[in-house]
Coordinates of C-alpha atoms and ligand atoms in Angstrom, one line a residue:
M1 CA -132.4 -207.8 -19.0
A2 CA -129.0 -205.9 -19.3
R3 CA -126.3 -207.5 -17.3
F4 CA -123.2 -206.0 -18.9
D5 CA -121.9 -202.5 -19.7
E6 CA -121.5 -201.1 -23.3
N7 CA -117.8 -202.2 -23.6
F8 CA -118.3 -205.8 -22.6
L9 CA -118.1 -208.1 -25.6
V10 CA -121.3 -210.1 -26.0
G11 CA -121.2 -212.3 -29.1
A12 CA -121.5 -215.7 -30.7
A13 CA -119.0 -218.1 -32.2
T14 CA -118.6 -220.3 -35.2
A15 CA -115.8 -222.3 -36.8
A16 CA -115.0 -222.3 -40.5
H17 CA -115.5 -226.0 -41.3
Q18 CA -118.7 -226.2 -39.3
V19 CA -120.5 -223.4 -41.2
E20 CA -118.7 -222.3 -44.4
G21 CA -119.2 -225.4 -46.6
N22 CA -116.9 -227.0 -49.2
N23 CA -113.7 -227.0 -47.2
V24 CA -112.3 -229.4 -49.7
N25 CA -108.6 -229.2 -48.9
S26 CA -109.0 -230.1 -45.2
D27 CA -108.4 -233.3 -43.3
Y28 CA -112.0 -233.4 -42.1
W29 CA -113.4 -233.2 -45.6
A30 CA -111.2 -236.2 -46.6
M31 CA -112.3 -238.2 -43.5
E32 CA -115.9 -237.4 -44.1
H33 CA -115.7 -238.9 -47.6
M34 CA -114.0 -242.2 -46.7
K35 CA -115.9 -245.4 -47.3
H36 CA -115.5 -246.4 -43.6
T37 CA -116.1 -243.0 -42.2
N38 CA -117.0 -242.2 -38.5
F39 CA -119.1 -239.2 -39.6
N40 CA -122.9 -239.5 -39.5
E41 CA -122.9 -237.4 -42.7
P42 CA -120.5 -235.1 -44.6
S43 CA -120.3 -231.4 -44.1
L44 CA -120.9 -230.6 -47.9
E45 CA -122.0 -227.0 -48.2
A46 CA -122.6 -226.8 -44.4
V47 CA -124.8 -223.7 -43.8
D48 CA -123.2 -221.8 -46.7
H49 CA -121.7 -219.2 -44.4
Y50 CA -118.9 -218.7 -46.9
N51 CA -121.5 -217.0 -49.2
R52 CA -123.9 -215.8 -46.5
Y53 CA -121.6 -214.3 -43.9
E54 CA -123.0 -210.8 -44.5
E55 CA -126.5 -211.8 -43.8
D56 CA -125.3 -213.8 -40.7
I57 CA -123.2 -210.9 -39.3
K58 CA -126.1 -208.5 -39.9
L59 CA -128.5 -210.7 -38.0
L60 CA -126.0 -210.9 -35.1
A61 CA -125.4 -207.1 -35.0
G62 CA -129.1 -206.4 -35.5
A63 CA -130.0 -208.3 -32.4
G64 CA -127.6 -206.2 -30.3
L65 CA -124.5 -208.4 -30.2
N66 CA -121.1 -206.6 -30.5
A67 CA -118.7 -209.4 -31.1
Y68 CA -118.3 -212.4 -33.5
R69 CA -115.8 -215.2 -33.0
F70 CA -115.0 -217.1 -36.2
S71 CA -112.1 -219.0 -37.7
I72 CA -109.9 -218.4 -40.7
E73 CA -109.5 -221.8 -42.5
W74 CA -105.8 -222.8 -42.9
A75 CA -106.8 -225.3 -45.6
R76 CA -108.3 -222.5 -47.7
V77 CA -105.5 -220.0 -47.1
E78 CA -102.7 -222.5 -47.7
P79 CA -104.2 -225.4 -49.7
K80 CA -100.7 -226.5 -50.7
E81 CA -97.6 -226.2 -48.6
G82 CA -96.1 -222.7 -49.1
C83 CA -98.8 -221.7 -51.6
F84 CA -101.0 -219.0 -50.2
D85 CA -104.3 -218.2 -51.9
A86 CA -104.8 -214.4 -52.4
N87 CA -108.5 -214.9 -53.2
E88 CA -109.2 -216.5 -49.8
I89 CA -107.4 -213.7 -48.1
E90 CA -109.7 -211.3 -50.0
H91 CA -112.7 -213.3 -48.8
Y92 CA -111.6 -213.1 -45.1
R93 CA -110.9 -209.3 -45.6
K94 CA -114.5 -208.9 -46.6
V95 CA -115.7 -210.9 -43.5
L96 CA -113.6 -208.7 -41.2
E97 CA -114.7 -205.5 -42.9
C98 CA -118.3 -206.6 -42.6
C99 CA -117.8 -207.0 -38.9
R100 CA -116.2 -203.6 -38.6
D101 CA -119.0 -202.0 -40.7
N102 CA -121.6 -203.4 -38.4
G103 CA -120.0 -202.4 -35.2
V104 CA -118.9 -205.9 -34.4
E105 CA -115.5 -206.8 -32.8
P106 CA -114.1 -209.8 -34.7
I107 CA -112.3 -212.5 -32.5
V108 CA -110.3 -214.5 -35.0
T109 CA -109.4 -218.1 -34.4
M110 CA -106.4 -219.3 -36.6
M111 CA -107.0 -223.0 -36.2
H112 CA -110.3 -224.6 -35.1
F113 CA -109.7 -228.4 -35.4
T114 CA -109.2 -228.6 -39.2
S115 CA -105.8 -228.7 -40.9
P116 CA -104.9 -228.8 -44.6
V117 CA -104.3 -232.4 -45.8
W118 CA -100.7 -231.7 -46.5
V119 CA -100.0 -230.9 -42.9
I120 CA -101.3 -234.3 -41.9
K121 CA -99.3 -236.0 -44.7
N122 CA -96.2 -234.4 -43.1
G123 CA -96.9 -236.0 -39.7
G124 CA -99.7 -233.7 -38.4
W125 CA -100.0 -232.7 -34.8
E126 CA -97.2 -235.0 -33.6
A127 CA -94.6 -233.7 -36.1
E128 CA -92.2 -230.9 -35.2
S129 CA -92.5 -229.4 -38.7
T130 CA -96.1 -228.4 -37.9
V131 CA -94.9 -225.8 -35.3
K132 CA -93.1 -223.8 -38.0
A133 CA -95.8 -224.4 -40.6
F134 CA -98.5 -223.1 -38.3
A135 CA -96.5 -220.1 -37.3
D136 CA -95.7 -219.3 -40.9
Y137 CA -99.4 -219.4 -41.8
C138 CA -100.4 -217.2 -38.9
K139 CA -97.7 -214.7 -39.8
Y140 CA -99.0 -214.5 -43.4
V141 CA -102.5 -214.0 -42.2
V142 CA -101.5 -211.1 -39.9
E143 CA -99.3 -209.5 -42.6
Q144 CA -102.4 -209.5 -44.9
L145 CA -105.2 -208.8 -42.5
G146 CA -103.7 -207.6 -39.3
D147 CA -105.0 -204.1 -39.9
L148 CA -108.5 -205.3 -39.2
M149 CA -107.7 -207.7 -36.3
K150 CA -107.4 -207.1 -32.5
Y151 CA -108.1 -210.4 -30.8
V152 CA -106.6 -213.6 -32.0
V153 CA -107.1 -217.1 -30.6
T154 CA -104.2 -219.2 -32.0
I155 CA -105.6 -222.7 -31.4
N156 CA -109.1 -223.7 -30.4
E157 CA -109.2 -226.1 -27.4
A158 CA -105.5 -226.9 -27.4
N159 CA -106.3 -229.7 -24.9
M160 CA -108.8 -231.5 -27.1
G161 CA -106.2 -234.2 -28.2
I162 CA -105.4 -235.3 -24.7
Q163 CA -109.1 -235.3 -23.7
V164 CA -109.8 -237.5 -26.6
A165 CA -106.9 -239.8 -25.7
A166 CA -108.2 -240.2 -22.2
I167 CA -111.8 -240.9 -23.3
A168 CA -110.7 -243.4 -26.0
E169 CA -108.7 -245.3 -23.4
R170 CA -111.7 -245.5 -21.1
Y171 CA -113.9 -246.5 -24.0
A172 CA -111.7 -249.3 -25.1
R173 CA -111.4 -250.6 -21.5
Q174 CA -115.2 -250.5 -21.2
M175 CA -115.7 -252.3 -24.5
K176 CA -113.4 -255.1 -23.4
E177 CA -115.5 -255.5 -20.2
Q178 CA -118.7 -255.5 -22.2
M179 CA -117.3 -258.1 -24.6
K180 CA -116.5 -260.3 -21.6
N181 CA -120.0 -259.9 -20.4
R182 CA -121.4 -260.3 -24.0
K183 CA -123.1 -256.9 -24.0
K184 CA -123.3 -254.8 -27.2
G185 CA -122.5 -251.1 -27.8
G186 CA -120.5 -248.5 -25.9
D187 CA -121.6 -246.2 -23.2
K188 CA -123.2 -243.0 -24.6
N189 CA -122.5 -241.3 -21.4
L190 CA -118.8 -241.5 -22.1
E191 CA -119.2 -240.0 -25.6
G192 CA -120.8 -237.1 -23.8
T193 CA -117.6 -236.5 -21.8
A194 CA -115.9 -235.1 -24.9
Q195 CA -116.8 -231.5 -25.5
V196 CA -117.1 -232.1 -29.2
G197 CA -119.1 -234.4 -31.4
M198 CA -117.5 -237.8 -31.7
N199 CA -118.7 -241.3 -32.4
F200 CA -116.5 -243.6 -30.4
N201 CA -118.5 -246.7 -31.3
S202 CA -117.9 -246.3 -35.0
M203 CA -114.3 -245.3 -34.5
L204 CA -113.6 -248.7 -32.9
K205 CA -115.7 -250.5 -35.5
N206 CA -114.0 -248.9 -38.5
M207 CA -110.5 -248.8 -37.2
F208 CA -109.3 -251.8 -39.3
F209 CA -110.5 -250.7 -42.7
Q210 CA -109.6 -247.1 -42.1
R211 CA -106.0 -248.0 -41.9
F212 CA -105.9 -248.7 -45.7
E213 CA -108.0 -245.6 -46.6
N214 CA -105.9 -243.4 -44.4
K215 CA -102.7 -244.6 -46.0
K216 CA -104.1 -243.6 -49.4
V217 CA -105.2 -240.1 -48.4
F218 CA -102.7 -239.2 -45.6
R219 CA -99.7 -241.4 -46.5
T220 CA -100.0 -243.0 -43.1
S221 CA -102.3 -245.6 -41.6
S222 CA -102.6 -243.6 -38.4
P223 CA -102.9 -239.9 -39.3
Q224 CA -102.4 -237.4 -36.5
T225 CA -105.2 -234.8 -37.0
F226 CA -105.7 -232.2 -34.3
V227 CA -108.5 -234.3 -32.7
S228 CA -106.6 -237.6 -32.8
S229 CA -105.5 -239.1 -29.5
R230 CA -102.6 -237.0 -28.4
T231 CA -99.4 -238.2 -26.8
A232 CA -97.7 -236.1 -24.0
E233 CA -95.1 -235.0 -26.5
G234 CA -97.8 -234.0 -29.0
D235 CA -99.5 -232.0 -26.3
M236 CA -96.3 -230.0 -25.8
L237 CA -95.9 -229.6 -29.5
V238 CA -99.3 -228.0 -29.6
V239 CA -98.2 -225.6 -26.9
R240 CA -95.0 -224.8 -28.9
A241 CA -97.1 -224.1 -32.0
H242 CA -99.1 -221.6 -30.0
Q243 CA -96.0 -219.9 -28.7
A244 CA -94.3 -219.8 -32.1
A245 CA -97.4 -218.4 -33.8
K246 CA -97.7 -215.8 -31.1
V247 CA -94.1 -214.6 -31.6
A248 CA -94.5 -214.6 -35.4
M249 CA -97.7 -212.6 -35.3
K250 CA -96.4 -210.1 -32.7
A251 CA -93.4 -209.4 -34.9
V252 CA -95.8 -208.2 -37.5
K253 CA -98.3 -206.4 -35.2
P254 CA -97.1 -206.1 -31.6
E255 CA -100.4 -204.7 -30.3
L256 CA -102.4 -207.8 -31.3
L257 CA -104.1 -209.4 -28.3
I258 CA -103.3 -213.1 -28.5
G259 CA -104.3 -216.2 -26.5
L260 CA -105.4 -219.8 -26.9
S261 CA -108.5 -221.6 -25.8
L262 CA -109.0 -224.7 -23.6
S263 CA -112.0 -226.9 -23.1
L264 CA -112.6 -226.9 -19.4
H265 CA -115.2 -228.9 -17.3
D266 CA -116.3 -227.7 -13.9
I267 CA -114.7 -230.6 -12.1
Q268 CA -116.4 -231.6 -8.9
V269 CA -115.3 -234.2 -6.4
E270 CA -117.7 -237.1 -5.6
G271 CA -116.9 -239.2 -2.5
D272 CA -113.3 -240.3 -2.4
G273 CA -112.5 -238.8 -5.8
A274 CA -110.3 -235.9 -4.7
A275 CA -107.0 -237.2 -6.1
N276 CA -108.6 -238.2 -9.4
A277 CA -110.3 -234.8 -9.7
M278 CA -107.0 -233.0 -9.1
K279 CA -105.3 -235.1 -11.8
E280 CA -108.2 -234.4 -14.2
W281 CA -108.0 -230.7 -13.6
S282 CA -104.2 -230.7 -14.0
D283 CA -104.6 -232.5 -17.4
E284 CA -107.3 -230.1 -18.6
F285 CA -105.8 -226.9 -17.2
T286 CA -103.0 -226.4 -14.7
H287 CA -100.2 -228.1 -16.6
Y288 CA -100.6 -225.4 -19.3
I289 CA -100.3 -222.5 -17.0
P290 CA -96.5 -222.0 -17.4
Y291 CA -96.9 -221.7 -21.2
I292 CA -99.9 -219.4 -21.3
K293 CA -99.5 -217.2 -18.2
D294 CA -98.0 -214.3 -20.2
D295 CA -100.7 -214.4 -22.9
D296 CA -102.8 -211.3 -23.5
F297 CA -106.0 -213.2 -22.6
F298 CA -107.2 -216.7 -22.0
G299 CA -110.0 -218.3 -24.1
L300 CA -112.2 -220.2 -21.6
Q301 CA -114.6 -222.8 -23.1
N302 CA -117.1 -224.6 -20.9
Y303 CA -120.3 -226.5 -21.4
T304 CA -120.9 -228.6 -18.3
R305 CA -119.6 -230.1 -15.1
S306 CA -117.8 -233.4 -14.6
L307 CA -118.2 -235.4 -11.4
I308 CA -115.1 -237.3 -10.5
G309 CA -115.2 -240.2 -8.0
A310 CA -112.8 -242.8 -6.7
N311 CA -113.2 -244.7 -10.0
G312 CA -113.0 -241.7 -12.3
I313 CA -115.8 -240.0 -14.2
C314 CA -119.2 -240.7 -12.7
P315 CA -122.4 -241.0 -14.7
N316 CA -124.8 -238.1 -14.8
P317 CA -126.7 -237.7 -11.6
K318 CA -130.1 -239.6 -11.6
G319 CA -132.8 -237.5 -13.1
A320 CA -130.4 -234.9 -14.4
K321 CA -131.5 -233.1 -17.6
V322 CA -129.1 -233.8 -20.5
T323 CA -128.4 -231.9 -23.7
Q324 CA -128.6 -233.5 -27.2
M325 CA -124.9 -234.2 -26.7
G326 CA -125.5 -236.4 -23.7
Y327 CA -124.0 -234.2 -21.1
E328 CA -125.7 -232.6 -18.1
V329 CA -127.4 -229.3 -18.5
Y330 CA -125.5 -227.3 -15.8
P331 CA -125.1 -223.6 -16.6
Q332 CA -123.6 -222.9 -13.2
A333 CA -120.5 -224.6 -14.4
L334 CA -119.2 -221.5 -16.2
E335 CA -119.0 -219.3 -13.0
N336 CA -117.2 -222.1 -11.1
V337 CA -114.6 -222.5 -13.9
I338 CA -114.1 -218.8 -14.3
R339 CA -113.4 -218.4 -10.5
R340 CA -111.0 -221.3 -10.5
V341 CA -109.1 -220.1 -13.5
A342 CA -108.9 -216.5 -12.2
K343 CA -107.5 -217.8 -8.9
E344 CA -105.0 -220.2 -10.4
M345 CA -103.8 -217.9 -13.2
P346 CA -104.3 -214.4 -11.9
G347 CA -103.5 -211.4 -14.1
V348 CA -104.6 -213.0 -17.3
P349 CA -107.9 -211.5 -18.6
I350 CA -110.5 -214.1 -19.4
M351 CA -112.5 -214.2 -22.6
V352 CA -115.4 -216.8 -22.6
T353 CA -114.8 -218.0 -26.1
E354 CA -117.5 -220.7 -26.0
N355 CA -120.4 -221.7 -23.8
G356 CA -123.6 -223.2 -25.0
I357 CA -126.3 -225.9 -25.1
A358 CA -127.5 -228.3 -27.8
T359 CA -131.2 -228.5 -27.5
S360 CA -134.3 -228.3 -29.8
D361 CA -136.1 -226.3 -27.1
D362 CA -135.1 -222.6 -27.4
T363 CA -136.7 -221.8 -24.0
E364 CA -134.2 -224.2 -22.5
R365 CA -131.4 -222.3 -24.3
V366 CA -132.7 -218.9 -23.0
A367 CA -132.7 -220.4 -19.5
F368 CA -129.2 -221.7 -20.0
I369 CA -127.9 -218.4 -21.2
E370 CA -129.6 -216.7 -18.3
G371 CA -127.9 -219.0 -15.8
A372 CA -124.5 -218.8 -17.4
T373 CA -124.4 -215.0 -17.8
E374 CA -125.7 -214.5 -14.3
G375 CA -122.5 -216.3 -13.2
V376 CA -120.3 -214.2 -15.4
A377 CA -121.9 -211.0 -14.0
K378 CA -121.3 -212.1 -10.5
C379 CA -117.6 -212.8 -11.3
L380 CA -117.3 -209.3 -12.9
S381 CA -118.8 -207.7 -9.8
D382 CA -116.2 -209.5 -7.7
G383 CA -113.5 -207.8 -9.8
I384 CA -112.5 -210.7 -12.1
D385 CA -111.2 -209.4 -15.4
I386 CA -113.5 -210.9 -18.0
R387 CA -113.6 -209.3 -21.4
G388 CA -116.5 -211.0 -23.1
Y389 CA -119.0 -213.9 -23.5
M390 CA -119.3 -215.7 -26.8
Y391 CA -122.2 -218.1 -27.0
W392 CA -121.7 -221.3 -29.1
S393 CA -123.0 -221.1 -31.7
L394 CA -124.4 -218.3 -33.9
L395 CA -126.0 -220.9 -36.2
D396 CA -127.1 -224.5 -36.0
N397 CA -124.2 -226.2 -37.8
F398 CA -122.0 -229.2 -38.5
E399 CA -121.2 -230.8 -35.2
W400 CA -118.3 -232.8 -36.4
Q401 CA -118.8 -236.6 -36.4
K402 CA -122.4 -236.1 -35.2
G403 CA -123.4 -234.2 -38.3
F404 CA -126.2 -231.6 -38.4
S405 CA -128.5 -233.1 -35.8
M406 CA -127.1 -231.2 -32.8
T407 CA -128.7 -227.8 -32.6
F408 CA -126.6 -225.3 -30.6
G409 CA -127.5 -222.3 -32.6
L410 CA -129.1 -218.9 -31.9
I411 CA -130.3 -219.1 -35.5
S412 CA -131.7 -222.2 -37.2
V413 CA -131.1 -222.9 -40.8
N414 CA -133.2 -224.8 -43.4
R415 CA -130.4 -226.7 -45.1
K416 CA -132.5 -227.2 -48.3
T417 CA -133.1 -223.5 -48.9
Q418 CA -130.3 -222.2 -46.5
Q419 CA -132.9 -219.8 -45.1
R420 CA -132.0 -218.3 -41.7
M421 CA -134.5 -218.3 -38.9
P422 CA -133.4 -216.4 -35.7
K423 CA -134.6 -218.0 -32.5
P424 CA -135.8 -215.9 -29.5
S425 CA -132.5 -216.7 -27.8
L426 CA -130.6 -214.5 -30.3
S427 CA -132.5 -211.3 -29.2
Y428 CA -132.4 -212.5 -25.6
L429 CA -128.6 -212.5 -25.7
G430 CA -128.5 -209.3 -27.6
K431 CA -130.3 -207.5 -24.7
M432 CA -127.5 -208.4 -22.3
R433 CA -125.8 -205.0 -22.8
Ligands
BGC1 C1 -115.8 -226.9 -30.2 C2 -116.8 -226.7 -31.2 C3 -118.0 -227.6 -31.0 C4 -118.6 -227.3 -29.6 C5 -119.8 -228.1 -29.3 C6 -116.3 -227.2 -28.8 O1 -115.6 -228.2 -28.2 O2 -114.9 -225.9 -30.1 O3 -116.3 -226.8 -32.5 O4 -118.9 -227.6 -32.0 O5 -117.6 -227.6 -28.6 O6 -119.6 -229.5 -29.1

């Protein structure tokens, strides 16, 4: 059923490290290959999107989608500080051209969680030098490829580090309680409050040995990757990196449309949780408004709701359906979050840069997309300026520490043969416009 007009962008998203394969100069690759790793498995050749992008973009376009959000990998483009790789630029030129040739609008993310190892060696996402380093990389990419680009997301989920810090703190507190009561293992429900695959249990278990391995690889026992627990200062540093990159890219191509994305839950109050809920929403969203209110668009990413009571995050409601990630299946969350963002940050167009469900049951995915896009259509008819809806993800892929077991994709992949098998949800989404 068509819900949107011709010009509305209906697409799907991926991130370089999760799909391309062999991202050997990145911090994630290094962490995946440590002896005491927190990753269930390494990304290796992932789903070989680096070599199969053409087939993947054609499947997307053939199903009727008109946008593709993907990321350019900093660790490929600048594997050593100040040394840019012309071959990798050529590769991404071909990807962008392939989008254009197939009538697909590319939405390019400049940094989707992974950084080159040298950035982390220099202090990572808590070091002031990273602001300029990131802006320089973005400027270079736009100088080389700006002619094919229109929408740019500087940083994916700029708030992920402080979300991780909050969850890690809760987790550690809970583990202490459990030790006192002699119970084993952490609460899986807490892991599910991060909108990204993380294994908090193994992170705590491995912490001691990882200090030595980290020192070898990153020159520090506590590396500050993008998804490390972020300090308040680090949070502002990320914002400054976004702003510096925006200025640098606009200097090259002023008409580029630039924004960042945030991971937002539909925060709902339970009982006496109003003050906590307000604090949670401020941490996730409102405190960023002063720094992003003049952006060309806002990248909104939502997967579920979060119930906040007097003691903080509540468990999933009894009997609630949950995704493979452990969070509640709640497609209505997207509409609620869009309305809230539009009210609190009026005048900034919204692009839904991620929304999706990890499930092995594709009929459940179709129902999720139906519910979520119905909400988007209602917001549009109420006059909210939304430019597009990107489903996460085009392909089943590497869900960070969780490995390949989480299936978010519109297309499944046999990782032995790398054969693509589109699911019915792909054509369902393609018929939305
Ligand atoms: C991230 C993706 C991730 C997805 C599903 C988002 O937080 O941007 O990289 O795979 O959620 O967990």
